[in-house]
Amino acid sequence: MRTLCASTLIGEFFVIGFAGLVAMKNPELSMATVWTVCGIAMLLSVLLCGMITRPGGVQLGWALQIGLIASGFVVPMMFILGAVFAGLWWASVHYGRKVDEAKAGFAQQEAAGAAAPGSEA
């Protein structure tokens, strides 16, 4: 799960940065505001790569997805990109867990095979 989720989060890191560049063109927003918000979101996406297997990591990832979609109120294209990344996040978590379960099952079978008498390779 960690690899799939981290890949999604790194993709989001770049999308958030590019969205910040677009948001700078909004005359109602100061550059400091844009880069403070984008910087926090970008930092969170990178930190989540290492925290994904810890308790609350997936939930923080979902919070980031909601924030990404909500950023569409500033940069309208982010409604679409946020929804795409939310779908990728769901797929990363869902299929990542399945892969982890399969790996654990294979490791358990291998350990059971190695412990059985007369199972020399």
Backbone as a printed PyTorch tensor [residue, N CA C, xyz], in Angstrom:
tensor([[[  0.8290,  -1.1840,   0.0000],
         [  0.0000,   0.0000,   0.0000],
         [  0.8730,   1.2470,   0.0000]],

        [[  1.9870,   1.1520,   0.7060],
         [  2.8410,   2.3220,   0.8610],
         [  3.3270,   2.8650,  -0.4830]],

        [[  3.7350,   1.9870,  -1.3790],
         [  4.2680,   2.4290,  -2.6690],
         [  3.2020,   3.1070,  -3.5100]],

        [[  2.0260,   2.5040,  -3.5890],
         [  0.9540,   3.0910,  -4.3890],
         [  0.5130,   4.4430,  -3.8360]],

        [[  0.3360,   4.5200,  -2.5290],
         [ -0.1090,   5.7710,  -1.9090],
         [  0.9520,   6.8560,  -2.0380]],

        [[  2.2070,   6.4850,  -1.8570],
         [  3.2840,   7.4690,  -1.9790],
         [  3.3680,   8.0100,  -3.4020]],

        [[  3.1450,   7.1580,  -4.3840],
         [  3.1590,   7.6180,  -5.7830],
         [  2.0530,   8.6380,  -6.0250]],

        [[  0.8810,   8.3760,  -5.5000],
         [ -0.2310,   9.3090,  -5.6350],
         [  0.0850,  10.6340,  -4.9470]],

        [[  0.6560,  10.5670,  -3.7540],
         [  0.9670,  11.7780,  -3.0000],
         [  2.0460,  12.6170,  -3.6790]],

        [[  3.0310,  11.9850,  -4.2790],
         [  4.0670,  12.7420,  -4.9900],
         [  3.4730,  13.4120,  -6.2280]],

        [[  2.5650,  12.7310,  -6.9050],
         [  1.8580,  13.3650,  -8.0270],
         [  1.0770,  14.5850,  -7.5630]],

        [[  0.4410,  14.4700,  -6.4090],
         [ -0.3080,  15.5960,  -5.8500],
         [  0.6170,  16.7550,  -5.4940]],

        [[  1.8070,  16.4470,  -5.0160],
         [  2.7830,  17.4800,  -4.6960],
         [  2.9830,  18.4050,  -5.8980]],

        [[  3.1950,  17.8220,  -7.0640],
         [  3.4130,  18.6250,  -8.2650],
         [  2.1500,  19.3610,  -8.7060]],

        [[  1.0120,  18.7100,  -8.6180],
         [ -0.2490,  19.3440,  -9.0100],
         [ -0.5430,  20.5430,  -8.1050]],

        [[ -0.2870,  20.4120,  -6.8140],
         [ -0.5060,  21.5230,  -5.8770],
         [  0.4110,  22.6900,  -6.2350]],

        [[  1.6520,  22.3870,  -6.5530],
         [  2.5800,  23.4440,  -6.9500],
         [  2.1360,  24.1720,  -8.2020]],

        [[  1.6880,  23.4290,  -9.1900],
         [  1.2130,  24.0660, -10.4210],
         [ -0.0760,  24.8480, -10.1790]],

        [[ -0.9390,  24.3270,  -9.3120],
         [ -2.1640,  25.0630,  -8.9700],
         [ -1.8190,  26.3770,  -8.2750]],

        [[ -0.7520,  26.3720,  -7.4770],
         [ -0.2990,  27.6010,  -6.8390],
         [  0.1340,  28.6400,  -7.8520]],

        [[  0.8030,  28.1920,  -8.9010],
         [  1.1980,  29.1210,  -9.9620],
         [ -0.0160,  29.7440, -10.6440]],

        [[ -1.0450,  28.9450, -10.8520],
         [ -2.2730,  29.4620, -11.4700],
         [ -2.9970,  30.4000, -10.5030]],

        [[ -3.0400,  30.0280,  -9.2240],
         [ -3.7430,  30.8410,  -8.2240],
         [ -3.0810,  32.2050,  -8.0380]],

        [[ -1.7850,  32.3020,  -8.3160],
         [ -1.0910,  33.5960,  -8.1870],
         [ -1.6600,  34.6450,  -9.1340]],

        [[ -2.2820,  34.2140, -10.2030],
         [ -2.8540,  35.1560, -11.1740],
         [ -4.1560,  35.7740, -10.6760]],

        [[ -4.7110,  35.2520,  -9.5910],
         [ -5.9430,  35.7960,  -9.0140],
         [ -5.5930,  37.0810,  -8.2630]],

        [[ -6.1320,  38.2270,  -8.7070],
         [ -5.7610,  39.4970,  -8.0700],
         [ -6.2800,  39.6340,  -6.6350]],

        [[ -7.2480,  38.8270,  -6.2420],
         [ -7.7950,  38.9000,  -4.8870],
         [ -6.9080,  38.2050,  -3.8530]],

        [[ -5.9440,  37.4150,  -4.3040],
         [ -5.0910,  36.6500,  -3.3900],
         [ -3.6700,  37.2010,  -3.3940]],

        [[ -3.0960,  37.3040,  -2.2080],
         [ -1.6940,  37.7290,  -2.1440],
         [ -0.7990,  36.5200,  -2.4100]],

        [[  0.4020,  36.8190,  -2.8660],
         [  1.3380,  35.7430,  -3.1500],
         [  1.6890,  34.9970,  -1.8590]],

        [[  1.7690,  35.7120,  -0.7480],
         [  2.0750,  35.0750,   0.5340],
         [  0.9860,  34.0900,   0.9370]],

        [[ -0.2620,  34.4580,   0.7300],
         [ -1.3760,  33.5680,   1.0690],
         [ -1.3460,  32.3100,   0.2120]],

        [[ -1.1760,  32.5100,  -1.0820],
         [ -1.1610,  31.3710,  -2.0100],
         [ -0.0600,  30.3930,  -1.6410]],

        [[  1.1590,  30.8940,  -1.4210],
         [  2.2690,  29.9880,  -1.1800],
         [  2.2870,  29.4400,   0.2330]],

        [[  1.6410,  30.1260,   1.1670],
         [  1.5110,  29.5400,   2.5120],
         [  0.5950,  28.3250,   2.4510]],

        [[ -0.5560,  28.4880,   1.8100],
         [ -1.5120,  27.3850,   1.6980],
         [ -0.9260,  26.2560,   0.8540]],

        [[ -0.3670,  26.5990,  -0.2910],
         [  0.2080,  25.5670,  -1.1560],
         [  1.4060,  24.8990,  -0.4990]],

        [[  2.2250,  25.6760,   0.1810],
         [  3.3980,  25.1040,   0.8490],
         [  3.0130,  24.1100,   1.9260]],

        [[  1.9910,  24.4590,   2.7060],
         [  1.5200,  23.5320,   3.7450],
         [  0.9810,  22.2550,   3.1100]],

        [[  0.1920,  22.3950,   2.0470],
         [ -0.3750,  21.2200,   1.3790],
         [  0.7180,  20.3660,   0.7380]],

        [[  1.7130,  21.0240,   0.1490],
         [  2.8150,  20.2800,  -0.4680],
         [  3.6440,  19.5620,   0.5970]],

        [[  3.9060,  20.2300,   1.7060],
         [  4.6460,  19.6030,   2.7940],
         [  3.8700,  18.4110,   3.3570]],

        [[  2.5590,  18.5800,   3.5170],
         [  1.7290,  17.4840,   4.0170],
         [  1.7780,  16.2910,   3.0720]],

        [[  1.7370,  16.5430,   1.7710],
         [  1.7660,  15.4280,   0.8240],
         [  3.0810,  14.6610,   0.9060]],

        [[  4.1940,  15.3670,   1.1160],
         [  5.4850,  14.6830,   1.2270],
         [  5.5910,  13.9410,   2.5640]],

        [[  5.1570,  14.5820,   3.6450],
         [  5.2260,  13.9330,   4.9590],
         [  4.3320,  12.6980,   5.0270]],

        [[  3.2020,  12.7490,   4.3450],
         [  2.2960,  11.6000,   4.3450],
         [  2.9090,  10.3790,   3.6720]],

        [[  3.8520,  10.5940,   2.7640],
         [  4.5080,   9.4520,   2.1220],
         [  5.1670,   8.5470,   3.1630]],

        [[  5.7160,   9.1300,   4.2050],
         [  6.3580,   8.3420,   5.2440],
         [  5.4240,   7.9010,   6.3470]],

        [[  4.2640,   8.5590,   6.4420],
         [  3.3300,   8.2700,   7.5350],
         [  2.1820,   7.3550,   7.1290]],

        [[  2.1520,   6.9260,   5.9070],
         [  0.9710,   6.2590,   5.3670],
         [  0.6290,   4.9700,   6.1090]],

        [[  1.6250,   4.2670,   6.6150],
         [  1.3380,   3.0040,   7.3050],
         [  1.0800,   3.2070,   8.7950]],

        [[  1.2180,   4.4060,   9.2790],
         [  0.9660,   4.6950,  10.6920],
         [ -0.5170,   4.9690,  10.9160]],

        [[ -0.9630,   4.8240,  12.1520],
         [ -2.3790,   5.1010,  12.4380],
         [ -2.7450,   6.5430,  12.0550]],

        [[ -3.8310,   6.6810,  11.3510],
         [ -4.3090,   7.9900,  10.9310],
         [ -3.7260,   8.4760,   9.6180]],

        [[ -2.7620,   7.7720,   9.0570],
         [ -2.1380,   8.2000,   7.8060],
         [ -3.1120,   8.2320,   6.6420]],

        [[ -3.9030,   7.1930,   6.5160],
         [ -4.8730,   7.1440,   5.4110],
         [ -5.9310,   8.2320,   5.5960]],

        [[ -6.3580,   8.4720,   6.8350],
         [ -7.3630,   9.5060,   7.0920],
         [ -6.8150,  10.8960,   6.7650]],

        [[ -5.5540,  11.1440,   7.0910],
         [ -4.9400,  12.4210,   6.7070],
         [ -4.8730,  12.5500,   5.1920]],

        [[ -4.6340,  11.4320,   4.5270],
         [ -4.6400,  11.4300,   3.0580],
         [ -5.9970,  11.8140,   2.5120]],

        [[ -7.0580,  11.2990,   3.1370],
         [ -8.4090,  11.6750,   2.6990],
         [ -8.6670,  13.1590,   2.9470]],

        [[ -8.1620,  13.6890,   4.0590],
         [ -8.3150,  15.1190,   4.3340],
         [ -7.6110,  15.9450,   3.2570]],

        [[ -6.4480,  15.4870,   2.8250],
         [ -5.7450,  16.1760,   1.7420],
         [ -6.5520,  16.1270,   0.4540]],

        [[ -7.2040,  14.9900,   0.1910],
         [ -8.0170,  14.8700,  -1.0230],
         [ -9.1870,  15.8590,  -0.9870]],

        [[ -9.8130,  15.9910,   0.1750],
         [-10.9300,  16.9350,   0.3150],
         [-10.4370,  18.3580,   0.0990]],

        [[ -9.2680,  18.6750,   0.6690],
         [ -8.6870,  19.9980,   0.4620],
         [ -8.3530,  20.2560,  -0.9920]],

        [[ -7.8830,  19.2400,  -1.6830],
         [ -7.5550,  19.3760,  -3.1010],
         [ -8.8060,  19.6750,  -3.9190]],

        [[ -9.8790,  18.9710,  -3.6210],
         [-11.1400,  19.2310,  -4.3290],
         [-11.6600,  20.6230,  -3.9820]],

        [[-11.5770,  21.0040,  -2.7070],
         [-12.0680,  22.3190,  -2.2790],
         [-11.2590,  23.4580,  -2.8930]],

        [[-10.0170,  23.1890,  -3.2680],
         [ -9.2210,  24.2360,  -3.9020],
         [ -9.7810,  24.6300,  -5.2660]],

        [[-10.7480,  23.8750,  -5.7410],
         [-11.4200,  24.2250,  -6.9840],
         [-12.1840,  25.5420,  -6.9010]],

        [[-12.4710,  26.0070,  -5.6900],
         [-13.1340,  27.3010,  -5.5510],
         [-12.1820,  28.4440,  -5.8970]],

        [[-10.8830,  28.1900,  -5.8510],
         [ -9.8900,  29.1940,  -6.2200],
         [ -9.4010,  28.9610,  -7.6510]],

        [[ -9.1030,  27.7020,  -7.9620],
         [ -8.6610,  27.3040,  -9.3020],
         [ -9.6620,  26.2580,  -9.7930]],

        [[-10.6360,  26.6490, -10.6200],
         [-11.7290,  25.7370, -10.9940],
         [-11.2930,  24.3840, -11.5520]],

        [[-10.1720,  24.3210, -12.2350],
         [ -9.7090,  23.0400, -12.7880],
         [ -9.3980,  22.0320, -11.6760]],

        [[ -9.1800,  22.5220, -10.4610],
         [ -8.8510,  21.6300,  -9.3470],
         [-10.0510,  20.7890,  -8.9140]],

        [[-11.2610,  21.1910,  -9.2730],
         [-12.4120,  20.3200,  -9.0110],
         [-12.2080,  18.9950,  -9.7420]],

        [[-11.7870,  19.0860, -10.9980],
         [-11.5800,  17.8820, -11.8100],
         [-10.3350,  17.1270, -11.3430]],

        [[ -9.2140,  17.8540, -11.2050],
         [ -7.9820,  17.1900, -10.7810],
         [ -8.1010,  16.6230,  -9.3720]],

        [[ -8.7970,  17.3270,  -8.4920],
         [ -9.0110,  16.8250,  -7.1410],
         [ -9.8130,  15.5380,  -7.1480]],

        [[-10.8420,  15.4930,  -7.9950],
         [-11.6520,  14.2790,  -8.0960],
         [-10.8290,  13.1230,  -8.6730]],

        [[ -9.9880,  13.4250,  -9.6500],
         [ -9.1280,  12.3870, -10.2340],
         [ -8.1770,  11.8430,  -9.1760]],

        [[ -7.5540,  12.7310,  -8.4120],
         [ -6.6180,  12.2650,  -7.3840],
         [ -7.3370,  11.5790,  -6.2310]],

        [[ -8.5560,  11.9740,  -5.9290],
         [ -9.3230,  11.2610,  -4.9050],
         [ -9.6010,   9.8290,  -5.3720]],

        [[ -9.9050,   9.6750,  -6.6470],
         [-10.0940,   8.3300,  -7.2030],
         [ -8.8040,   7.5200,  -7.1680]],

        [[ -7.6980,   8.1730,  -7.5010],
         [ -6.4000,   7.4940,  -7.4240],
         [ -6.0580,   7.1270,  -5.9860]],

        [[ -6.3990,   8.0070,  -5.0450],
         [ -6.1410,   7.7210,  -3.6330],
         [ -6.9440,   6.5080,  -3.1880]],

        [[ -8.2260,   6.4730,  -3.5730],
         [ -9.0610,   5.3190,  -3.2110],
         [ -8.4530,   4.0400,  -3.7890]],

        [[ -8.0770,   4.0810,  -5.0690],
         [ -7.5090,   2.8930,  -5.7070],
         [ -6.2000,   2.4910,  -5.0440]],

        [[ -5.3730,   3.4590,  -4.6880],
         [ -4.0960,   3.1560,  -4.0280],
         [ -4.3180,   2.4690,  -2.6850]],

        [[ -5.2600,   2.9810,  -1.9120],
         [ -5.5350,   2.3810,  -0.6020],
         [ -6.1780,   1.0110,  -0.7750]],

        [[ -7.1910,   0.9290,  -1.6240],
         [ -7.9430,  -0.3210,  -1.8090],
         [ -7.0480,  -1.4400,  -2.3500]],

        [[ -6.4030,  -1.1800,  -3.4770],
         [ -5.5940,  -2.2320,  -4.0960],
         [ -4.2720,  -2.4340,  -3.3570]],

        [[ -3.7780,  -1.3870,  -2.7300],
         [ -2.5600,  -1.5370,  -1.9240],
         [ -2.7780,  -2.4910,  -0.7660]],

        [[ -3.9360,  -2.3940,  -0.1310],
         [ -4.2530,  -3.3200,   0.9710],
         [ -4.3730,  -4.7540,   0.4580]],

        [[ -4.9750,  -4.9120,  -0.7230],
         [ -5.0880,  -6.2560,  -1.2940],
         [ -3.7150,  -6.8450,  -1.5910]],

        [[ -2.8200,  -6.0300,  -2.1210],
         [ -1.4580,  -6.5000,  -2.4050],
         [ -0.7510,  -6.8740,  -1.1100]],

        [[ -0.8990,  -6.0430,  -0.0800],
         [ -0.2790,  -6.3460,   1.2140],
         [ -0.8100,  -7.6570,   1.7950]],

        [[ -2.1230,  -7.8870,   1.6740],
         [ -2.7090,  -9.1370,   2.1590],
         [ -2.1700, -10.3330,   1.3790]],

        [[ -2.0330, -10.1810,   0.0670],
         [ -1.5130, -11.2710,  -0.7570],
         [ -0.0630, -11.5720,  -0.3970]],

        [[  0.7420, -10.5230,  -0.1880],
         [  2.1350, -10.7260,   0.2090],
         [  2.2220, -11.4460,   1.5480]],

        [[  1.3730, -11.0590,   2.4920],
         [  1.3670, -11.7120,   3.8020],
         [  0.9680, -13.1750,   3.6640]],

        [[ -0.0090, -13.4570,   2.8030],
         [ -0.4220, -14.8390,   2.5760],
         [  0.6880, -15.6790,   1.9690]],

        [[  1.3980, -15.1160,   0.9880],
         [  2.5120, -15.8360,   0.3700],
         [  3.6310, -16.0830,   1.3750]],

        [[  3.9140, -15.0900,   2.2040],
         [  4.9610, -15.2470,   3.2210],
         [  4.5760, -16.3170,   4.2260]],

        [[  3.2890, -16.3620,   4.5770],
         [  2.8120, -17.3670,   5.5250],
         [  2.9070, -18.7690,   4.9040]],

        [[  2.5490, -18.8890,   3.6310],
         [  2.6560, -20.1840,   2.9500],
         [  4.1100, -20.6220,   2.8550]],

        [[  4.9820, -19.6790,   2.5580],
         [  6.3950, -20.0050,   2.4450],
         [  6.9630, -20.4420,   3.7930]],

        [[  6.5560, -19.7650,   4.8580],
         [  7.0220, -20.1240,   6.1970],
         [  6.4840, -21.4950,   6.5970]],

        [[  5.2340, -21.7730,   6.2420],
         [  4.6520, -23.0730,   6.5720],
         [  5.3330, -24.1820,   5.7670]],

        [[  5.6830, -23.8930,   4.5210],
         [  6.3670, -24.8780,   3.6850],
         [  7.7640, -25.1650,   4.1700]],

        [[  8.4380, -24.1530,   4.6720],
         [  9.8070, -24.3290,   5.1630],
         [  9.8060, -25.0870,   6.5020]],

        [[  8.7300, -24.9530,   7.2700],
         [  8.6460, -25.6160,   8.5790],
         [  8.1960, -27.0700,   8.4630]],

        [[  7.5770, -27.4430,   7.3450],
         [  7.1000, -28.8080,   7.1740],
         [  8.2710, -29.7680,   6.9970]],

        [[  8.2140, -30.9410,   7.6290],
         [  9.3300, -31.9130,   7.4980],
         [  9.3830, -32.4510,   6.0700]],

        [[ 10.5950, -32.6090,   5.5860],
         [ 10.8090, -33.1900,   4.2720],
         [ 10.5110, -32.2400,   3.1340]],

        [[ 10.5130, -30.9560,   3.4000],
         [ 10.2150, -30.0000,   2.3260],
         [ 11.4800, -29.2690,   1.9150]],

        [[ 12.4850, -30.0400,   1.5260],
         [ 13.7440, -29.4450,   1.0730],
         [ 13.6270, -29.0500,  -0.3670]],

        [[ 14.2590, -27.9580,  -0.6980],
         [ 14.1740, -27.4570,  -2.0730],
         [ 15.3080, -27.9470,  -2.9140]]])
